Tab-separated table of C-alpha atoms in Angstrom:
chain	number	residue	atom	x	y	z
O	1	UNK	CA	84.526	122.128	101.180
O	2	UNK	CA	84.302	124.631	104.139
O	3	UNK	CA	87.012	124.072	106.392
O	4	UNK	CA	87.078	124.790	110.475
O	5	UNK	CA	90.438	124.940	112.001
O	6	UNK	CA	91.561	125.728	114.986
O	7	UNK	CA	94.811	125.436	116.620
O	8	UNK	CA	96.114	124.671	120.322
O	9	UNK	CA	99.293	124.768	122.070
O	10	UNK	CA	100.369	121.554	124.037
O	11	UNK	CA	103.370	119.268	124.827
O	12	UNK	CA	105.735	121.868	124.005
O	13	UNK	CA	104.133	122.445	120.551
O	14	UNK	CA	101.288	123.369	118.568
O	15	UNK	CA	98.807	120.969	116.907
O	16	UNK	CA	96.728	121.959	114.314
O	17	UNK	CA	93.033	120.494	113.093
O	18	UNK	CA	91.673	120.765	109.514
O	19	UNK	CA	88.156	119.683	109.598
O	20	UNK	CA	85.882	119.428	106.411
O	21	UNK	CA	82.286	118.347	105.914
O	22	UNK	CA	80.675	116.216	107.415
O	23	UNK	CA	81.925	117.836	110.819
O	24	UNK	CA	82.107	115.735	113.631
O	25	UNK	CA	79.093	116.361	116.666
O	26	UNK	CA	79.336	119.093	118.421
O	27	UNK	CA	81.864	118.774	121.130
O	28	UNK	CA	84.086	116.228	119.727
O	29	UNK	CA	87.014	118.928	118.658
O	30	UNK	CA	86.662	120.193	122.012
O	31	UNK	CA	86.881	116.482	123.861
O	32	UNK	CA	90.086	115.929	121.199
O	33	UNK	CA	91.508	118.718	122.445
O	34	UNK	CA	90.671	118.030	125.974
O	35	UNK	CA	92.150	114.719	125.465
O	36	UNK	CA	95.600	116.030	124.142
O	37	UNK	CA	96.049	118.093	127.191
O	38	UNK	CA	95.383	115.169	129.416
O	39	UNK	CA	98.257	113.423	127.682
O	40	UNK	CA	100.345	116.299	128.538
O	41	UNK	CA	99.311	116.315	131.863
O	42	UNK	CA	100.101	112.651	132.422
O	43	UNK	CA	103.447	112.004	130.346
O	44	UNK	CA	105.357	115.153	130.496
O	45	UNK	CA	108.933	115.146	131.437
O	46	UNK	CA	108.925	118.748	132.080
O	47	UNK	CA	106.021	118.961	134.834
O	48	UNK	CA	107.382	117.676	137.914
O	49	UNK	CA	103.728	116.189	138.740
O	50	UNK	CA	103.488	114.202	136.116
O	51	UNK	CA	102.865	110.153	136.472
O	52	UNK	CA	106.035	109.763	134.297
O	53	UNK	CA	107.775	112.137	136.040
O	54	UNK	CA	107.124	110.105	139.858
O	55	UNK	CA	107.577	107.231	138.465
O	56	UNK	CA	111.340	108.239	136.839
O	57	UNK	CA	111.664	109.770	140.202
O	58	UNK	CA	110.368	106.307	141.923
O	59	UNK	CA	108.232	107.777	143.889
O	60	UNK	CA	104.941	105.455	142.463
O	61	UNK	CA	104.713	102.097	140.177
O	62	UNK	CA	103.277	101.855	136.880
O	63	UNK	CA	100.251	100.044	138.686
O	64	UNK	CA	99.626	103.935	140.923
O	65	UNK	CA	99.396	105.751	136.982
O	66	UNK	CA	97.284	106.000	134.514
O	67	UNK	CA	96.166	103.120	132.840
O	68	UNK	CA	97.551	104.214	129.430
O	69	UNK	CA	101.443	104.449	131.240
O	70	UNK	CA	101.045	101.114	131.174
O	71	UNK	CA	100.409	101.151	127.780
O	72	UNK	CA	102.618	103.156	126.552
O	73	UNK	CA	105.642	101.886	128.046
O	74	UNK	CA	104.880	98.111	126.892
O	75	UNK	CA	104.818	99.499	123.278
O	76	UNK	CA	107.876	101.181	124.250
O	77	UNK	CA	109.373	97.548	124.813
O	78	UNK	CA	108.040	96.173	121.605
O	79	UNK	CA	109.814	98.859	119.997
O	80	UNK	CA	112.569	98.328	121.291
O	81	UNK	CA	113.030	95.115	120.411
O	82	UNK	CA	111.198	95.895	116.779
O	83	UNK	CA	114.234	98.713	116.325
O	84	UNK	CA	117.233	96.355	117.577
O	85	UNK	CA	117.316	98.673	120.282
O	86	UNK	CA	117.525	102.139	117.779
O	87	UNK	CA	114.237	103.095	120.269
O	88	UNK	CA	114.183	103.027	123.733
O	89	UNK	CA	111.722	104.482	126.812
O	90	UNK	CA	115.155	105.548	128.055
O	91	UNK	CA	117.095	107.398	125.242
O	92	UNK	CA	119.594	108.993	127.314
O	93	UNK	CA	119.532	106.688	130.082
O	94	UNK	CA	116.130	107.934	132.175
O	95	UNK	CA	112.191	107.105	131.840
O	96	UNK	CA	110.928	109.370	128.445
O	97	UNK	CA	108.736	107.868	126.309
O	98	UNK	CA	107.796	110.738	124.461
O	99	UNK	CA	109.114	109.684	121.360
O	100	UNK	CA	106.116	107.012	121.160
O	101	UNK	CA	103.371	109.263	123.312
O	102	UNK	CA	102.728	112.261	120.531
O	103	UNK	CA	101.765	110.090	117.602
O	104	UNK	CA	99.857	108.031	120.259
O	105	UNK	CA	97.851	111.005	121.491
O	106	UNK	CA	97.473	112.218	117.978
O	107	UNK	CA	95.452	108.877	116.756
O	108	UNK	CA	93.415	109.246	120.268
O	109	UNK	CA	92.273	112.455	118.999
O	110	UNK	CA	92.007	111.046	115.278
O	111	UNK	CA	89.662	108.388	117.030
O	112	UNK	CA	87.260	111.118	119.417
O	113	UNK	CA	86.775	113.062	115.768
O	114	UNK	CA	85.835	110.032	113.288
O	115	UNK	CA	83.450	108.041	115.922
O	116	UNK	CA	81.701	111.668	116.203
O	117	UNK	CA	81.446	111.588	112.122
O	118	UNK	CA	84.353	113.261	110.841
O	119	UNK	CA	85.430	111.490	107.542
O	120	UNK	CA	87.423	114.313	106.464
O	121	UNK	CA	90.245	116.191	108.373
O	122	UNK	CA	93.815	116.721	109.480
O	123	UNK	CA	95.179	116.701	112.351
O	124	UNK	CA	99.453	117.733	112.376
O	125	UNK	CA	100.728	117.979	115.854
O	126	UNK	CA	104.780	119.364	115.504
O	127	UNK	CA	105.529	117.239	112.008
O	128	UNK	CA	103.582	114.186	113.250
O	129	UNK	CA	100.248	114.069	111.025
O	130	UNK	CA	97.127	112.144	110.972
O	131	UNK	CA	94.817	112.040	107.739
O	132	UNK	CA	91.284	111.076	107.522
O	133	UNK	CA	89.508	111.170	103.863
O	134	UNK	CA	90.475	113.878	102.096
O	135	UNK	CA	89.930	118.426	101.968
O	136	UNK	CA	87.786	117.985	99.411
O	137	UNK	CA	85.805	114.555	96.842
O	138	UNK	CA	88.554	112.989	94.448
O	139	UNK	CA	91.465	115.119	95.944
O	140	UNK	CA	94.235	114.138	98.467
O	141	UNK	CA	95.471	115.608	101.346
O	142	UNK	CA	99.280	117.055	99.952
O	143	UNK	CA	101.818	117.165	102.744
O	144	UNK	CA	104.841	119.422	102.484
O	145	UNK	CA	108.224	118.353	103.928
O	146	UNK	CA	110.257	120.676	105.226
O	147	UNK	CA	113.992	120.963	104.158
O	148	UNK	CA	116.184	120.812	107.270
O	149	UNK	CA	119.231	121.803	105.367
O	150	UNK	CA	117.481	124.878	103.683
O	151	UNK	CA	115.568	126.663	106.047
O	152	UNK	CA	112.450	127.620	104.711
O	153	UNK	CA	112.409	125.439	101.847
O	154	UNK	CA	110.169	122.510	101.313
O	155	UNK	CA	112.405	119.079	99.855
O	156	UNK	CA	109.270	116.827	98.891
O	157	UNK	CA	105.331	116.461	99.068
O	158	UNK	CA	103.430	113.998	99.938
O	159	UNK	CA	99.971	112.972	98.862
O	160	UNK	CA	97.738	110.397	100.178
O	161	UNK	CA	94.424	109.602	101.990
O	162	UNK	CA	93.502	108.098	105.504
O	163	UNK	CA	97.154	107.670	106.242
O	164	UNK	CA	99.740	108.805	108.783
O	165	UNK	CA	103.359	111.050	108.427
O	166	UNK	CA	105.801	111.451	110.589
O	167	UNK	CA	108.895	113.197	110.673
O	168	UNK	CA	112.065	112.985	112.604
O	169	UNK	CA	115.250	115.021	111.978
O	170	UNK	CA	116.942	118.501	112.371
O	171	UNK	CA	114.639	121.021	111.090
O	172	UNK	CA	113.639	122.337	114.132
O	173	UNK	CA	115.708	121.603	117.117
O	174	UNK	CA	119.057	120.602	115.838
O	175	UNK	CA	120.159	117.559	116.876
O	176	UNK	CA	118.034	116.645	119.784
O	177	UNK	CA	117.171	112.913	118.942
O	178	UNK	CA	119.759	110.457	121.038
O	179	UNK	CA	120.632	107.162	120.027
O	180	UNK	CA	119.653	104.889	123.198
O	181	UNK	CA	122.383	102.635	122.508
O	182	UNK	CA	125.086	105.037	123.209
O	183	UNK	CA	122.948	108.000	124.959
O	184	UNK	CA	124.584	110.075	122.580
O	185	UNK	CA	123.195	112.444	119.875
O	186	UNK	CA	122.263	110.453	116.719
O	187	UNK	CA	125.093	110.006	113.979
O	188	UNK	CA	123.634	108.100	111.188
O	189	UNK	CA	124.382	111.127	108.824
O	190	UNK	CA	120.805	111.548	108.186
O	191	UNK	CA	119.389	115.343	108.361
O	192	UNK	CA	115.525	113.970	108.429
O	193	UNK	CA	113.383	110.764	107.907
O	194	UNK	CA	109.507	110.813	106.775
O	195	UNK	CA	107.883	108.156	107.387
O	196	UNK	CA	104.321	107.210	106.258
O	197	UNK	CA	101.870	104.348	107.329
O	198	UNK	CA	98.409	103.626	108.070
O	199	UNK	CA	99.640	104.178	111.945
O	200	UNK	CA	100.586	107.621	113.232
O	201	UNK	CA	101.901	105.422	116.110
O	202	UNK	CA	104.277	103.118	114.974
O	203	UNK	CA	105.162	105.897	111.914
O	204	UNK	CA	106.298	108.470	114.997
O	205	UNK	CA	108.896	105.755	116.353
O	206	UNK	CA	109.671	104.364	113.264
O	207	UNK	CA	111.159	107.842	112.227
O	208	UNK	CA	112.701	108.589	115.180
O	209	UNK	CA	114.223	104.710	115.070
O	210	UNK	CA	115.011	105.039	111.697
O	211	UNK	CA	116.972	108.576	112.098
O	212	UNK	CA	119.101	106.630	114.502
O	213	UNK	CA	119.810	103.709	112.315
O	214	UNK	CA	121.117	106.621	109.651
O	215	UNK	CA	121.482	104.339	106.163
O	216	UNK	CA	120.872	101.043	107.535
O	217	UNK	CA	117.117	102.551	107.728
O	218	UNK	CA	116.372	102.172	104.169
O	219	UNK	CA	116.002	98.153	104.199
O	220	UNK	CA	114.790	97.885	107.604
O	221	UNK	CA	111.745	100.441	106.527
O	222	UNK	CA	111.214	98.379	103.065
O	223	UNK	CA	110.862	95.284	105.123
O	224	UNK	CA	107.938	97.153	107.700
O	225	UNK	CA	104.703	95.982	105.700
O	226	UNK	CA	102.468	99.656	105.367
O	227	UNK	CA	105.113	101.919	105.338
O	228	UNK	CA	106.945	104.010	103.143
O	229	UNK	CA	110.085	106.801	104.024
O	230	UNK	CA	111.647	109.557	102.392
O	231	UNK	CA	115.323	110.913	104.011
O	232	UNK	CA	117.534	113.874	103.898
O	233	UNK	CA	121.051	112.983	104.172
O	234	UNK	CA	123.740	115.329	105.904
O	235	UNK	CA	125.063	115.241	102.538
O	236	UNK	CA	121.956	116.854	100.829
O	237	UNK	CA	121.568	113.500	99.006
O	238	UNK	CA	118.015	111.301	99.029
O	239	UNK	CA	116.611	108.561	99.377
O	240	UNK	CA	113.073	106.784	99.134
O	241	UNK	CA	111.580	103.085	99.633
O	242	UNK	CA	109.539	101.647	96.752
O	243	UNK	CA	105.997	102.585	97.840
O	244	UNK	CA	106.554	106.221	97.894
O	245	UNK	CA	107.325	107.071	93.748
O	246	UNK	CA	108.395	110.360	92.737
O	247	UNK	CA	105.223	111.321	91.044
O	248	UNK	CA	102.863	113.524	90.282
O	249	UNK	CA	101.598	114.253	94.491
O	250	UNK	CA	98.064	114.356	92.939
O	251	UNK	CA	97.981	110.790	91.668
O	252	UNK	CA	99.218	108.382	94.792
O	253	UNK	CA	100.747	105.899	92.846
O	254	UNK	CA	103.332	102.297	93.685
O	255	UNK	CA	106.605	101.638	92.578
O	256	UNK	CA	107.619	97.758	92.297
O	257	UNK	CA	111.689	99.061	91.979
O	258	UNK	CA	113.865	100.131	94.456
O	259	UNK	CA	115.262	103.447	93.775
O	260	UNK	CA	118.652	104.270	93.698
O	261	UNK	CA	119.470	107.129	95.679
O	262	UNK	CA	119.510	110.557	94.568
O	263	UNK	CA	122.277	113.654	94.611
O	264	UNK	CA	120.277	116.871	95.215
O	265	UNK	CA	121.354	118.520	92.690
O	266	UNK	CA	119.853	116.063	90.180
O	267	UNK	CA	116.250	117.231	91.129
O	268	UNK	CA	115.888	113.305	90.853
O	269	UNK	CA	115.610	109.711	91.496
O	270	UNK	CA	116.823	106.890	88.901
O	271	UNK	CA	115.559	103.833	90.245
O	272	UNK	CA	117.026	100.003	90.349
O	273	UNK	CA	116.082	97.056	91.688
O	274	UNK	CA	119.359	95.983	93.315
O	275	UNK	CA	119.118	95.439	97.348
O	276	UNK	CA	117.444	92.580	99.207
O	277	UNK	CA	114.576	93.780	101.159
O	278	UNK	CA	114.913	93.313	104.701
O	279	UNK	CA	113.217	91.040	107.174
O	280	UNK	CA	109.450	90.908	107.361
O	281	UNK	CA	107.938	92.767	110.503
O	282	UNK	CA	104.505	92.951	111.767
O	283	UNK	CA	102.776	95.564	112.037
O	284	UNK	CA	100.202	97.154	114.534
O	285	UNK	CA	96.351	98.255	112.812
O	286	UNK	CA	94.270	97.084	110.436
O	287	UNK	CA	94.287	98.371	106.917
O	288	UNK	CA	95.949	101.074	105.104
O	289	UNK	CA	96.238	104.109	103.976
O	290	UNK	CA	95.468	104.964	99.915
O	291	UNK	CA	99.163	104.658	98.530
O	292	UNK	CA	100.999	107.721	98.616
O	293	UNK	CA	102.729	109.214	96.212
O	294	UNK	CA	106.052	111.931	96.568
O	295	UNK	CA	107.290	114.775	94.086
O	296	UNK	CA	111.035	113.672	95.030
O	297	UNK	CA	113.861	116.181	94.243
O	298	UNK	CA	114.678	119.016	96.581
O	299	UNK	CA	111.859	121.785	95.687
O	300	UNK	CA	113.452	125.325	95.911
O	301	UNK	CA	109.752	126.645	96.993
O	302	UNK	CA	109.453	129.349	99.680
O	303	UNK	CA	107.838	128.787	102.796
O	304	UNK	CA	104.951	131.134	101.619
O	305	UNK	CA	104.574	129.466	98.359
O	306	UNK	CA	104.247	126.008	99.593
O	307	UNK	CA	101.871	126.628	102.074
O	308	UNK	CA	99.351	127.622	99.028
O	309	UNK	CA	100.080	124.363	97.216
O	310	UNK	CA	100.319	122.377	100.041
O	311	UNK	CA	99.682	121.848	103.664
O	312	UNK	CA	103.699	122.929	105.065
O	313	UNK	CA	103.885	120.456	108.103
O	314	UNK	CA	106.205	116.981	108.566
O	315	UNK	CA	109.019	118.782	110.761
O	316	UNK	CA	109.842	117.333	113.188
O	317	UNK	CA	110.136	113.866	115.205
């Protein structure tokens, strides 16, 4: 299948579309893209004119924004709550929800392209990915996750259909993420979590919560019906929830064990079935995605080399 790309530059990063047949209508890329900036343009820390930005300053209420501040910061509560407090609207003490807006924006745009007739594409915007269908009949979309203790290097893939990934950790900007209860830089001893879900969403603030939490993550994630994680420790070692086997990437695939956690070096991931699963928690969307499926093991492929077998995104929360 054909594909049409194209790539744009907003909120501080670049997103990236992937679009196989059937296309959407003329238009709808453009009114995605449209859309993204208008997200930017509304919940942007960095532009002084921003409705988030007045309304840190308190300068106008939630009722004088956009309808979707609102939105965004009631989800931000829920979160909050959801995460024991491991997400907040106010990480370091002042209004920034961005940790719950990109994801957000990213299904918005997911949404303009597949009511326009898009069945097939991908959408990454800085690690945060949205899937619809697949690049081509009977094959998944393959996700590459990028090491953030080798530079370069890509630790996992992920394979999967109509299904979200996001990724929170160090690869990019060290260690930016702050843990809201202390307003401090996160010390969990995690180096990245991937999450994956049938909600870009919830799977953006689920990372970036679960990169806070640091090992506690693992049975809080295994209790979050949908999703799946994969995580980097400091410590180079790995681990994975149930769902997300270390398999072939082209055959998405269930695990009904819990896998123990793997050293790096092993290339591995023995699994056992000791651990309690943690409490139930609802989750937001209907549906989801075709069951994904991770090579586990930290892959010693180049940056150049990956990106032929597999789409190189899932950076960054």
């Amino acid at each position: 299948m054909t594909a049409r790309k194209h790539v744009e530059h907003c909120m501080g990063t670049v997103f990236s579309f992937d679009l196989r047949e059937p296309y959407p209508e003329d238009g709808a890329l453009e009114e995605a893209v449209h859309r993204l900036h208008r997200v930017d343009a509304t919940f942007s820390t960095y532009r002084p004119d921003s409705d988030i930005s007045r309304l840190a300053r308190g300068e106008v209420t939630v009722g004088d924004c956009a309808p979707e501040v609102g939105e965004i910061l009631a989800l931000c509560e829920r979160l909050t709550e959801e995460t024991g407090g491991c997400f907040s609207a106010y990480p370091g003490g002042t209004l920034d929800p961005s940790g719950a807006v990109k994801g957000w924006a990213i299904e918005r745009a997911d949404g303009i392209l597949r009511a326009a007739g898009s069945l097939n594409h991908h959408i990454n915007g800085g690690g945060d990915i949205r899937l619809a269908g697949g690049p081509e009949p009977g094959r998944p979309w393959r996700v590459g996750i990028a090491d953030p203790l080798r530079p370069g290097a890509v630790a996992t893939v992920i394979a999967g259909r109509d299904m979200a990934v996001a990724t929170s950790g160090t690869a990019e900007r060290g260690a930016h993420i702050l843990d809201p209860r202390t307003g401090r830089p996160a010390a969990g001893g995690l180096a990245s979590v991937t999450v994956v879900g049938p909600s870009l969403t919830l799977a953006d603030a689920y990372a970036t919560a679960a990169f806070v939490m640091g090992e506690a993550a693992h049975d809080w994630i295994e209790g979050l019906p949908g999703y799946e994680a994969y995580a980097i420790g400091l410590d180079g070692r790995t681990w994975t929830t149930p769902g997300l086997r270390a398999d072939d990437p082209a055959r998405p695939s269930t695990g009904s064990a819990r896998p123990a956690r793997s050293s790096a070096a092993s290339g591995g991931s023995s699994r056992s079935s000791a651990g309690a699963r943690g409490p139930s928690r609802s989750s937001a969307g209907s549906g989801g995605p075709a069951q994904p499926s991770a090579r586990s093991g930290r892959s010693t492929m180049s940056t150049s080399s990956a990106m032929d077998s597999a789409t190189r995104w899932g950076r960054n929360g």
